[in-house]
Amino acid sequence: METTDNLNELVMSMHGDRITDEVREIQACLLGILRAIDQVCREHHLRYYIAAGTMLGAVRHGGFIPWDDDADIAMPRPDYETFLQHANEWLPARYELVSGGHPSDYPYVFARVQDSETTYRPRRSFPFVGGLPVDVFPLDGMAEPGLRRRWHYFRYRFLWKLLYFTQTDPYKHGKGLRSMLTIALRKVLSPIRLHRMIDNVRKEWSYESCTLTADHDYKPELGVVPREVFGQPTPIKFEDTTLMGVAQPDAYLQHLYGNYMEIPKDIPLVFYRYLNLKKPYRQYKEEEGLL
């Protein structure tokens, strides 16, 4: 297996043009949020794991994937609920937690801890404006493969799609049947109620009592793994600090990415359409007449 240093040299030769000063500045901001979450979780005995591409970066690169502009963590449902309830008391003042219905235009089915001293507009056509975020996913129990799981994900996807229509720009694709449907759905559906319904579906099986767990990410069933893969949060080096990772990183990363040590030829687009690391998002909203 190649060393981290060799892999990072390969990354620079393949994708050095994407590893700009701005990307490094974004990662420094994200690392500040991750450190704050880690400290809160240690102080209050909450379980968390760096997840998805953040876990991949820790294993393959010793920190961020060099071109990455986002970060993800996952928390078992009991710890997630406690974190939602108290994060804004416990986090440093510049960081704040947002989640379904709080604020009312927050569009995602997971929480985020955002840096209020920055401005971040998602790439999707949502009106929501916040700060540069770290995504926080709940880990719930999951049924074995079969009819119950299929019915679970059918309801989850259906509700998630309804939520999308209540939050997205109705004129994104022009004035037509789609925009008329979006406007009609907005009049009869409550985003806060949809968030609650989605959460109830996700909590159908207890994290603590199931042998499988799911993170309900954008490709929901891909996130189903045996609970022991997450196991007890395990210290892992990340940049110049230590965060908590999954107990079985090889099994986890193979499940998500296959040959995860291979450097991809193509790298994804950025996740934002506007980003300002120097301007508080409330100031931006005031200047743009969005308050």
PDB file of C-alpha atoms in Angstrom:
ATOM      1  CA  MET A   1       0.000   0.000   0.000  1.00  0.00           C
ATOM      2  CA  GLU A   2       1.293   3.458  -0.876  1.00  0.00           C
ATOM      3  CA  THR A   3       2.143   5.846   1.931  1.00  0.00           C
ATOM      4  CA  THR A   4       0.064   8.945   2.654  1.00  0.00           C
ATOM      5  CA  ASP A   5       2.930  11.162   1.451  1.00  0.00           C
ATOM      6  CA  ASN A   6       3.174   9.303  -1.869  1.00  0.00           C
ATOM      7  CA  LEU A   7      -0.587   9.499  -2.377  1.00  0.00           C
ATOM      8  CA  ASN A   8      -0.599  13.219  -1.660  1.00  0.00           C
ATOM      9  CA  GLU A   9       2.213  13.730  -4.183  1.00  0.00           C
ATOM     10  CA  LEU A  10       0.094  11.830  -6.720  1.00  0.00           C
ATOM     11  CA  VAL A  11      -2.892  14.058  -5.924  1.00  0.00           C
ATOM     12  CA  MET A  12      -0.817  17.179  -6.548  1.00  0.00           C
ATOM     13  CA  SER A  13       0.364  15.852  -9.898  1.00  0.00           C
ATOM     14  CA  MET A  14      -3.203  14.999 -10.986  1.00  0.00           C
ATOM     15  CA  HIS A  15      -5.307  17.758  -9.406  1.00  0.00           C
ATOM     16  CA  GLY A  16      -2.938  20.451  -8.201  1.00  0.00           C
ATOM     17  CA  ASP A  17      -4.878  23.135 -10.079  1.00  0.00           C
ATOM     18  CA  ARG A  18      -7.910  22.504  -7.839  1.00  0.00           C
ATOM     19  CA  ILE A  19      -5.948  22.736  -4.569  1.00  0.00           C
ATOM     20  CA  THR A  20      -5.985  26.516  -4.251  1.00  0.00           C
ATOM     21  CA  ASP A  21      -5.385  28.882  -1.356  1.00  0.00           C
ATOM     22  CA  GLU A  22      -9.174  29.255  -1.090  1.00  0.00           C
ATOM     23  CA  VAL A  23      -9.625  25.492  -0.648  1.00  0.00           C
ATOM     24  CA  ARG A  24      -6.991  25.480   2.096  1.00  0.00           C
ATOM     25  CA  GLU A  25      -8.713  28.430   3.786  1.00  0.00           C
ATOM     26  CA  ILE A  26     -12.050  26.592   3.622  1.00  0.00           C
ATOM     27  CA  GLN A  27     -10.458  23.522   5.166  1.00  0.00           C
ATOM     28  CA  ALA A  28      -8.924  25.596   7.971  1.00  0.00           C
ATOM     29  CA  CYS A  29     -12.413  26.946   8.762  1.00  0.00           C
ATOM     30  CA  LEU A  30     -13.933  23.457   8.659  1.00  0.00           C
ATOM     31  CA  LEU A  31     -11.190  22.152  10.931  1.00  0.00           C
ATOM     32  CA  GLY A  32     -12.118  24.823  13.475  1.00  0.00           C
ATOM     33  CA  ILE A  33     -15.721  23.594  13.457  1.00  0.00           C
ATOM     34  CA  LEU A  34     -14.631  19.950  13.750  1.00  0.00           C
ATOM     35  CA  ARG A  35     -12.408  20.772  16.715  1.00  0.00           C
ATOM     36  CA  ALA A  36     -15.289  22.582  18.433  1.00  0.00           C
ATOM     37  CA  ILE A  37     -17.641  19.627  17.884  1.00  0.00           C
ATOM     38  CA  ASP A  38     -14.995  17.214  19.144  1.00  0.00           C
ATOM     39  CA  GLN A  39     -14.466  19.253  22.313  1.00  0.00           C
ATOM     40  CA  VAL A  40     -18.219  19.471  23.024  1.00  0.00           C
ATOM     41  CA  CYS A  41     -18.654  15.733  22.497  1.00  0.00           C
ATOM     42  CA  ARG A  42     -15.721  14.875  24.753  1.00  0.00           C
ATOM     43  CA  GLU A  43     -16.929  17.210  27.510  1.00  0.00           C
ATOM     44  CA  HIS A  44     -20.495  15.891  27.401  1.00  0.00           C
ATOM     45  CA  HIS A  45     -19.725  12.224  26.683  1.00  0.00           C
ATOM     46  CA  LEU A  46     -21.396  12.123  23.262  1.00  0.00           C
ATOM     47  CA  ARG A  47     -20.429   9.605  20.595  1.00  0.00           C
ATOM     48  CA  TYR A  48     -19.553  10.923  17.143  1.00  0.00           C
ATOM     49  CA  TYR A  49     -17.603   9.745  14.102  1.00  0.00           C
ATOM     50  CA  ILE A  50     -16.053  11.599  11.202  1.00  0.00           C
ATOM     51  CA  ALA A  51     -17.861  10.051   8.248  1.00  0.00           C
ATOM     52  CA  ALA A  52     -18.011   9.647   4.458  1.00  0.00           C
ATOM     53  CA  GLY A  53     -15.334  11.694   2.644  1.00  0.00           C
ATOM     54  CA  THR A  54     -13.970  13.085   5.899  1.00  0.00           C
ATOM     55  CA  MET A  55     -13.226   9.561   7.131  1.00  0.00           C
ATOM     56  CA  LEU A  56     -11.778   8.727   3.720  1.00  0.00           C
ATOM     57  CA  GLY A  57      -9.522  11.761   3.921  1.00  0.00           C
ATOM     58  CA  ALA A  58      -8.289  10.788   7.369  1.00  0.00           C
ATOM     59  CA  VAL A  59      -7.290   7.299   6.196  1.00  0.00           C
ATOM     60  CA  ARG A  60      -5.999   8.113   2.718  1.00  0.00           C
ATOM     61  CA  HIS A  61      -4.498  11.582   3.241  1.00  0.00           C
ATOM     62  CA  GLY A  62      -4.078  12.034   6.982  1.00  0.00           C
ATOM     63  CA  GLY A  63      -6.671  14.825   6.945  1.00  0.00           C
ATOM     64  CA  PHE A  64      -8.879  16.456   4.338  1.00  0.00           C
ATOM     65  CA  ILE A  65      -9.075  15.067   0.836  1.00  0.00           C
ATOM     66  CA  PRO A  66      -6.905  17.781  -0.734  1.00  0.00           C
ATOM     67  CA  TRP A  67      -9.652  19.294  -2.907  1.00  0.00           C
ATOM     68  CA  ASP A  68     -12.512  18.818  -0.405  1.00  0.00           C
ATOM     69  CA  ASP A  69     -14.633  21.803   0.610  1.00  0.00           C
ATOM     70  CA  ASP A  70     -16.959  20.065   3.065  1.00  0.00           C
ATOM     71  CA  ALA A  71     -16.878  17.813   6.136  1.00  0.00           C
ATOM     72  CA  ASP A  72     -19.244  15.206   7.590  1.00  0.00           C
ATOM     73  CA  ILE A  73     -19.801  13.626  10.962  1.00  0.00           C
ATOM     74  CA  ALA A  74     -22.356  11.056  12.151  1.00  0.00           C
ATOM     75  CA  MET A  75     -23.816  10.529  15.618  1.00  0.00           C
ATOM     76  CA  PRO A  76     -25.904   7.669  17.042  1.00  0.00           C
ATOM     77  CA  ARG A  77     -29.489   8.867  17.404  1.00  0.00           C
ATOM     78  CA  PRO A  78     -29.477   9.257  21.238  1.00  0.00           C
ATOM     79  CA  ASP A  79     -26.321  11.403  21.087  1.00  0.00           C
ATOM     80  CA  TYR A  80     -27.614  13.303  18.043  1.00  0.00           C
ATOM     81  CA  GLU A  81     -30.816  14.268  19.859  1.00  0.00           C
ATOM     82  CA  THR A  82     -28.853  15.514  22.873  1.00  0.00           C
ATOM     83  CA  PHE A  83     -26.533  17.457  20.574  1.00  0.00           C
ATOM     84  CA  LEU A  84     -29.488  19.089  18.778  1.00  0.00           C
ATOM     85  CA  GLN A  85     -30.968  20.145  22.096  1.00  0.00           C
ATOM     86  CA  HIS A  86     -27.831  21.667  23.622  1.00  0.00           C
ATOM     87  CA  ALA A  87     -25.316  22.444  20.857  1.00  0.00           C
ATOM     88  CA  ASN A  88     -26.070  26.155  20.776  1.00  0.00           C
ATOM     89  CA  GLU A  89     -25.430  26.349  24.527  1.00  0.00           C
ATOM     90  CA  TRP A  90     -22.216  24.345  24.380  1.00  0.00           C
ATOM     91  CA  LEU A  91     -20.508  25.477  21.160  1.00  0.00           C
ATOM     92  CA  PRO A  92     -18.269  28.590  20.991  1.00  0.00           C
ATOM     93  CA  ALA A  93     -20.229  31.733  20.113  1.00  0.00           C
ATOM     94  CA  ARG A  94     -19.247  31.891  16.428  1.00  0.00           C
ATOM     95  CA  TYR A  95     -20.582  28.390  15.725  1.00  0.00           C
ATOM     96  CA  GLU A  96     -24.275  27.534  15.625  1.00  0.00           C
ATOM     97  CA  LEU A  97     -26.374  24.493  14.943  1.00  0.00           C
ATOM     98  CA  VAL A  98     -29.191  24.538  12.374  1.00  0.00           C
ATOM     99  CA  SER A  99     -31.566  21.643  11.736  1.00  0.00           C
ATOM    100  CA  GLY A 100     -34.960  20.783  10.243  1.00  0.00           C
ATOM    101  CA  GLY A 101     -37.331  23.727  10.709  1.00  0.00           C
ATOM    102  CA  HIS A 102     -34.789  25.790  12.678  1.00  0.00           C
ATOM    103  CA  PRO A 103     -34.666  28.201  10.898  1.00  0.00           C
ATOM    104  CA  SER A 104     -37.871  27.700   8.914  1.00  0.00           C
ATOM    105  CA  ASP A 105     -36.150  27.774   5.508  1.00  0.00           C
ATOM    106  CA  TYR A 106     -33.481  25.204   6.429  1.00  0.00           C
ATOM    107  CA  PRO A 107     -33.900  22.582   3.670  1.00  0.00           C
ATOM    108  CA  TYR A 108     -31.826  19.561   4.702  1.00  0.00           C
ATOM    109  CA  VAL A 109     -32.846  16.358   6.502  1.00  0.00           C
ATOM    110  CA  PHE A 110     -29.746  16.421   8.690  1.00  0.00           C
ATOM    111  CA  ALA A 111     -28.247  19.060  10.976  1.00  0.00           C
ATOM    112  CA  ARG A 112     -25.311  21.364  10.362  1.00  0.00           C
ATOM    113  CA  VAL A 113     -22.894  23.253  12.559  1.00  0.00           C
ATOM    114  CA  GLN A 114     -22.087  26.466  10.710  1.00  0.00           C
ATOM    115  CA  ASP A 115     -19.600  29.296  11.149  1.00  0.00           C
ATOM    116  CA  SER A 116     -21.720  32.432  11.605  1.00  0.00           C
ATOM    117  CA  GLU A 117     -18.762  34.661  10.671  1.00  0.00           C
ATOM    118  CA  THR A 118     -18.888  33.383   7.072  1.00  0.00           C
ATOM    119  CA  THR A 119     -21.471  33.294   4.254  1.00  0.00           C
ATOM    120  CA  TYR A 120     -22.363  30.114   2.377  1.00  0.00           C
ATOM    121  CA  ARG A 121     -25.100  29.594  -0.218  1.00  0.00           C
ATOM    122  CA  PRO A 122     -25.700  25.954  -1.261  1.00  0.00           C
ATOM    123  CA  ARG A 123     -25.280  24.959  -4.906  1.00  0.00           C
ATOM    124  CA  ARG A 124     -28.921  23.848  -5.036  1.00  0.00           C
ATOM    125  CA  SER A 125     -31.603  26.475  -5.651  1.00  0.00           C
ATOM    126  CA  PHE A 126     -32.650  26.828  -2.015  1.00  0.00           C
ATOM    127  CA  PRO A 127     -33.264  30.282  -0.509  1.00  0.00           C
ATOM    128  CA  PHE A 128     -31.407  29.285   2.657  1.00  0.00           C
ATOM    129  CA  VAL A 129     -28.277  31.295   3.446  1.00  0.00           C
ATOM    130  CA  GLY A 130     -26.007  30.340   6.329  1.00  0.00           C
ATOM    131  CA  GLY A 131     -22.364  29.946   7.228  1.00  0.00           C
ATOM    132  CA  LEU A 132     -19.769  27.439   6.071  1.00  0.00           C
ATOM    133  CA  PRO A 133     -21.032  24.149   7.565  1.00  0.00           C
ATOM    134  CA  VAL A 134     -20.045  20.736   8.831  1.00  0.00           C
ATOM    135  CA  ASP A 135     -22.871  18.258   8.142  1.00  0.00           C
ATOM    136  CA  VAL A 136     -24.114  16.214  11.110  1.00  0.00           C
ATOM    137  CA  PHE A 137     -25.993  12.987  10.276  1.00  0.00           C
ATOM    138  CA  PRO A 138     -28.004  10.879  12.730  1.00  0.00           C
ATOM    139  CA  LEU A 139     -27.329   7.144  12.824  1.00  0.00           C
ATOM    140  CA  ASP A 140     -30.501   5.075  13.229  1.00  0.00           C
ATOM    141  CA  GLY A 141     -31.264   1.391  13.351  1.00  0.00           C
ATOM    142  CA  MET A 142     -32.204  -0.433  10.156  1.00  0.00           C
ATOM    143  CA  ALA A 143     -34.160  -3.559   9.266  1.00  0.00           C
ATOM    144  CA  GLU A 144     -32.648  -6.499   7.419  1.00  0.00           C
ATOM    145  CA  PRO A 145     -33.081  -6.512   3.606  1.00  0.00           C
ATOM    146  CA  GLY A 146     -36.659  -7.231   2.581  1.00  0.00           C
ATOM    147  CA  LEU A 147     -40.125  -5.728   2.324  1.00  0.00           C
ATOM    148  CA  ARG A 148     -39.946  -3.709   5.548  1.00  0.00           C
ATOM    149  CA  ARG A 149     -36.748  -1.979   4.433  1.00  0.00           C
ATOM    150  CA  ARG A 150     -38.094  -1.293   0.945  1.00  0.00           C
ATOM    151  CA  TRP A 151     -41.275   0.217   2.402  1.00  0.00           C
ATOM    152  CA  HIS A 152     -39.160   2.298   4.793  1.00  0.00           C
ATOM    153  CA  TYR A 153     -37.046   3.788   2.006  1.00  0.00           C
ATOM    154  CA  PHE A 154     -40.044   4.320  -0.265  1.00  0.00           C
ATOM    155  CA  ARG A 155     -41.651   6.541   2.417  1.00  0.00           C
ATOM    156  CA  TYR A 156     -38.362   8.264   3.194  1.00  0.00           C
ATOM    157  CA  ARG A 157     -37.668   9.169  -0.434  1.00  0.00           C
ATOM    158  CA  PHE A 158     -41.266  10.293  -1.014  1.00  0.00           C
ATOM    159  CA  LEU A 159     -41.250  12.638   1.990  1.00  0.00           C
ATOM    160  CA  TRP A 160     -37.779  13.921   1.146  1.00  0.00           C
ATOM    161  CA  LYS A 161     -38.950  14.783  -2.383  1.00  0.00           C
ATOM    162  CA  LEU A 162     -41.981  16.631  -1.013  1.00  0.00           C
ATOM    163  CA  LEU A 163     -39.685  18.591   1.298  1.00  0.00           C
ATOM    164  CA  TYR A 164     -37.465  19.463  -1.664  1.00  0.00           C
ATOM    165  CA  PHE A 165     -40.429  20.911  -3.552  1.00  0.00           C
ATOM    166  CA  THR A 166     -41.442  23.078  -0.592  1.00  0.00           C
ATOM    167  CA  GLN A 167     -37.949  24.603  -0.352  1.00  0.00           C
ATOM    168  CA  THR A 168     -36.587  24.878  -3.887  1.00  0.00           C
ATOM    169  CA  ASP A 169     -36.995  27.794  -6.297  1.00  0.00           C
ATOM    170  CA  PRO A 170     -40.263  27.107  -8.188  1.00  0.00           C
ATOM    171  CA  TYR A 171     -38.915  28.841 -11.300  1.00  0.00           C
ATOM    172  CA  LYS A 172     -35.586  27.026 -11.424  1.00  0.00           C
ATOM    173  CA  HIS A 173     -36.677  25.184 -14.587  1.00  0.00           C
ATOM    174  CA  GLY A 174     -38.770  28.022 -16.023  1.00  0.00           C
ATOM    175  CA  LYS A 175     -42.499  28.623 -15.872  1.00  0.00           C
ATOM    176  CA  GLY A 176     -44.275  25.372 -16.602  1.00  0.00           C
ATOM    177  CA  LEU A 177     -45.995  22.372 -15.050  1.00  0.00           C
ATOM    178  CA  ARG A 178     -43.104  21.783 -12.639  1.00  0.00           C
ATOM    179  CA  SER A 179     -43.190  25.334 -11.303  1.00  0.00           C
ATOM    180  CA  MET A 180     -46.996  25.178 -10.950  1.00  0.00           C
ATOM    181  CA  LEU A 181     -46.700  21.915  -9.000  1.00  0.00           C
ATOM    182  CA  THR A 182     -44.008  23.393  -6.739  1.00  0.00           C
ATOM    183  CA  ILE A 183     -46.120  26.470  -5.960  1.00  0.00           C
ATOM    184  CA  ALA A 184     -49.204  24.308  -5.270  1.00  0.00           C
ATOM    185  CA  LEU A 185     -47.282  22.023  -2.914  1.00  0.00           C
ATOM    186  CA  ARG A 186     -45.920  25.023  -1.016  1.00  0.00           C
ATOM    187  CA  LYS A 187     -49.454  26.152  -0.279  1.00  0.00           C
ATOM    188  CA  VAL A 188     -50.599  22.875   1.275  1.00  0.00           C
ATOM    189  CA  LEU A 189     -47.450  21.366   2.829  1.00  0.00           C
ATOM    190  CA  SER A 190     -45.660  22.532   5.958  1.00  0.00           C
ATOM    191  CA  PRO A 191     -41.853  22.068   5.794  1.00  0.00           C
ATOM    192  CA  ILE A 192     -41.697  21.774   9.589  1.00  0.00           C
ATOM    193  CA  ARG A 193     -44.289  18.992   9.545  1.00  0.00           C
ATOM    194  CA  LEU A 194     -42.429  17.225   6.732  1.00  0.00           C
ATOM    195  CA  HIS A 195     -39.172  17.400   8.713  1.00  0.00           C
ATOM    196  CA  ARG A 196     -40.989  15.795  11.644  1.00  0.00           C
ATOM    197  CA  MET A 197     -42.495  13.057   9.465  1.00  0.00           C
ATOM    198  CA  ILE A 198     -39.113  12.288   7.891  1.00  0.00           C
ATOM    199  CA  ASP A 199     -37.515  12.036  11.314  1.00  0.00           C
ATOM    200  CA  ASN A 200     -40.255   9.668  12.495  1.00  0.00           C
ATOM    201  CA  VAL A 201     -39.586   7.379   9.519  1.00  0.00           C
ATOM    202  CA  ARG A 202     -35.838   7.421  10.179  1.00  0.00           C
ATOM    203  CA  LYS A 203     -36.351   6.571  13.861  1.00  0.00           C
ATOM    204  CA  GLU A 204     -38.484   3.531  13.016  1.00  0.00           C
ATOM    205  CA  TRP A 205     -35.807   1.188  14.405  1.00  0.00           C
ATOM    206  CA  SER A 206     -33.636   1.867  17.432  1.00  0.00           C
ATOM    207  CA  TYR A 207     -29.917   2.373  16.888  1.00  0.00           C
ATOM    208  CA  GLU A 208     -29.085   0.614  20.136  1.00  0.00           C
ATOM    209  CA  SER A 209     -31.121  -2.539  19.499  1.00  0.00           C
ATOM    210  CA  CYS A 210     -30.482  -3.209  15.774  1.00  0.00           C
ATOM    211  CA  THR A 211     -27.566  -5.085  14.271  1.00  0.00           C
ATOM    212  CA  LEU A 212     -27.592  -2.710  11.276  1.00  0.00           C
ATOM    213  CA  THR A 213     -27.351   1.073  11.202  1.00  0.00           C
ATOM    214  CA  ALA A 214     -28.131   3.668   8.525  1.00  0.00           C
ATOM    215  CA  ASP A 215     -27.112   7.292   8.041  1.00  0.00           C
ATOM    216  CA  HIS A 216     -29.871   8.138   5.486  1.00  0.00           C
ATOM    217  CA  ASP A 217     -27.513  10.181   3.326  1.00  0.00           C
ATOM    218  CA  TYR A 218     -28.368  11.267  -0.228  1.00  0.00           C
ATOM    219  CA  LYS A 219     -28.033   7.657  -1.452  1.00  0.00           C
ATOM    220  CA  PRO A 220     -29.885   6.194   1.522  1.00  0.00           C
ATOM    221  CA  GLU A 221     -29.367   2.442   1.234  1.00  0.00           C
ATOM    222  CA  LEU A 222     -25.649   2.860   0.572  1.00  0.00           C
ATOM    223  CA  GLY A 223     -25.335   4.032   4.175  1.00  0.00           C
ATOM    224  CA  VAL A 224     -26.528   0.728   5.722  1.00  0.00           C
ATOM    225  CA  VAL A 225     -23.709  -1.143   7.491  1.00  0.00           C
ATOM    226  CA  PRO A 226     -23.412  -3.515  10.463  1.00  0.00           C
ATOM    227  CA  ARG A 227     -23.420  -1.475  13.651  1.00  0.00           C
ATOM    228  CA  GLU A 228     -20.069  -2.920  14.708  1.00  0.00           C
ATOM    229  CA  VAL A 229     -18.466  -1.199  11.689  1.00  0.00           C
ATOM    230  CA  PHE A 230     -19.050   2.092  13.513  1.00  0.00           C
ATOM    231  CA  GLY A 231     -18.494   0.452  16.914  1.00  0.00           C
ATOM    232  CA  GLN A 232     -16.896   2.557  19.616  1.00  0.00           C
ATOM    233  CA  PRO A 233     -15.571   5.914  18.360  1.00  0.00           C
ATOM    234  CA  THR A 234     -11.872   5.419  17.691  1.00  0.00           C
ATOM    235  CA  PRO A 235      -9.212   8.167  17.737  1.00  0.00           C
ATOM    236  CA  ILE A 236      -7.715   8.933  14.335  1.00  0.00           C
ATOM    237  CA  LYS A 237      -5.187  11.544  13.200  1.00  0.00           C
ATOM    238  CA  PHE A 238      -6.760  14.336  11.190  1.00  0.00           C
ATOM    239  CA  GLU A 239      -4.494  17.153  10.004  1.00  0.00           C
ATOM    240  CA  ASP A 240      -2.763  18.426  13.157  1.00  0.00           C
ATOM    241  CA  THR A 241      -5.338  17.091  15.611  1.00  0.00           C
ATOM    242  CA  THR A 242      -7.071  13.884  16.669  1.00  0.00           C
ATOM    243  CA  LEU A 243     -10.751  13.268  15.945  1.00  0.00           C
ATOM    244  CA  MET A 244     -12.978  10.228  16.407  1.00  0.00           C
ATOM    245  CA  GLY A 245     -13.457   7.769  13.558  1.00  0.00           C
ATOM    246  CA  VAL A 246     -15.247   4.495  12.931  1.00  0.00           C
ATOM    247  CA  ALA A 247     -13.987   1.318  14.596  1.00  0.00           C
ATOM    248  CA  GLN A 248     -13.577  -0.583  11.290  1.00  0.00           C
ATOM    249  CA  PRO A 249     -12.402   1.988   8.718  1.00  0.00           C
ATOM    250  CA  ASP A 250     -11.447  -0.528   6.030  1.00  0.00           C
ATOM    251  CA  ALA A 251     -14.864  -2.228   6.056  1.00  0.00           C
ATOM    252  CA  TYR A 252     -16.623   1.145   6.142  1.00  0.00           C
ATOM    253  CA  LEU A 253     -14.657   2.727   3.299  1.00  0.00           C
ATOM    254  CA  GLN A 254     -14.762  -0.363   1.091  1.00  0.00           C
ATOM    255  CA  HIS A 255     -18.529  -0.436   1.493  1.00  0.00           C
ATOM    256  CA  LEU A 256     -18.864   3.223   0.460  1.00  0.00           C
ATOM    257  CA  TYR A 257     -16.118   3.585  -2.138  1.00  0.00           C
ATOM    258  CA  GLY A 258     -14.771   0.191  -3.189  1.00  0.00           C
ATOM    259  CA  ASN A 259     -11.041   0.648  -3.864  1.00  0.00           C
ATOM    260  CA  TYR A 260     -10.889   3.724  -1.657  1.00  0.00           C
ATOM    261  CA  MET A 261      -7.105   4.155  -1.852  1.00  0.00           C
ATOM    262  CA  GLU A 262      -7.260   4.853  -5.587  1.00  0.00           C
ATOM    263  CA  ILE A 263      -7.092   8.552  -6.472  1.00  0.00           C
ATOM    264  CA  PRO A 264     -10.039   9.421  -8.759  1.00  0.00           C
ATOM    265  CA  LYS A 265      -9.357  10.946 -12.166  1.00  0.00           C
ATOM    266  CA  ASP A 266     -12.354  13.271 -11.899  1.00  0.00           C
ATOM    267  CA  ILE A 267     -13.216  15.280  -8.816  1.00  0.00           C
ATOM    268  CA  PRO A 268     -16.645  16.654  -7.884  1.00  0.00           C
ATOM    269  CA  LEU A 269     -17.906  20.187  -8.262  1.00  0.00           C
ATOM    270  CA  VAL A 270     -17.894  22.484  -5.262  1.00  0.00           C
ATOM    271  CA  PHE A 271     -20.956  22.283  -2.998  1.00  0.00           C
ATOM    272  CA  TYR A 272     -21.693  26.015  -2.976  1.00  0.00           C
ATOM    273  CA  ARG A 273     -22.742  28.725  -5.415  1.00  0.00           C
ATOM    274  CA  TYR A 274     -21.515  31.582  -3.228  1.00  0.00           C
ATOM    275  CA  LEU A 275     -18.950  31.596  -0.429  1.00  0.00           C
ATOM    276  CA  ASN A 276     -17.394  34.438   1.544  1.00  0.00           C
ATOM    277  CA  LEU A 277     -15.144  33.474   4.437  1.00  0.00           C
ATOM    278  CA  LYS A 278     -14.789  37.081   5.627  1.00  0.00           C
ATOM    279  CA  LYS A 279     -18.419  38.208   5.791  1.00  0.00           C
ATOM    280  CA  PRO A 280     -20.968  37.079   8.444  1.00  0.00           C
ATOM    281  CA  TYR A 281     -24.005  35.600   6.713  1.00  0.00           C
ATOM    282  CA  ARG A 282     -26.413  37.885   8.612  1.00  0.00           C
ATOM    283  CA  GLN A 283     -24.590  40.916   7.188  1.00  0.00           C
ATOM    284  CA  TYR A 284     -24.791  39.386   3.705  1.00  0.00           C
ATOM    285  CA  LYS A 285     -28.543  38.774   4.072  1.00  0.00           C
ATOM    286  CA  GLU A 286     -29.095  42.338   5.254  1.00  0.00           C
ATOM    287  CA  GLU A 287     -27.147  43.763   2.307  1.00  0.00           C
ATOM    288  CA  GLU A 288     -29.028  41.554  -0.146  1.00  0.00           C
ATOM    289  CA  GLY A 289     -32.452  42.323   1.374  1.00  0.00           C
ATOM    290  CA  LEU A 290     -32.959  38.722   2.466  1.00  0.00           C
ATOM    291  CA  LEU A 291     -33.889  39.336   6.111  1.00  0.00           C
TER     292      LEU A 291
END
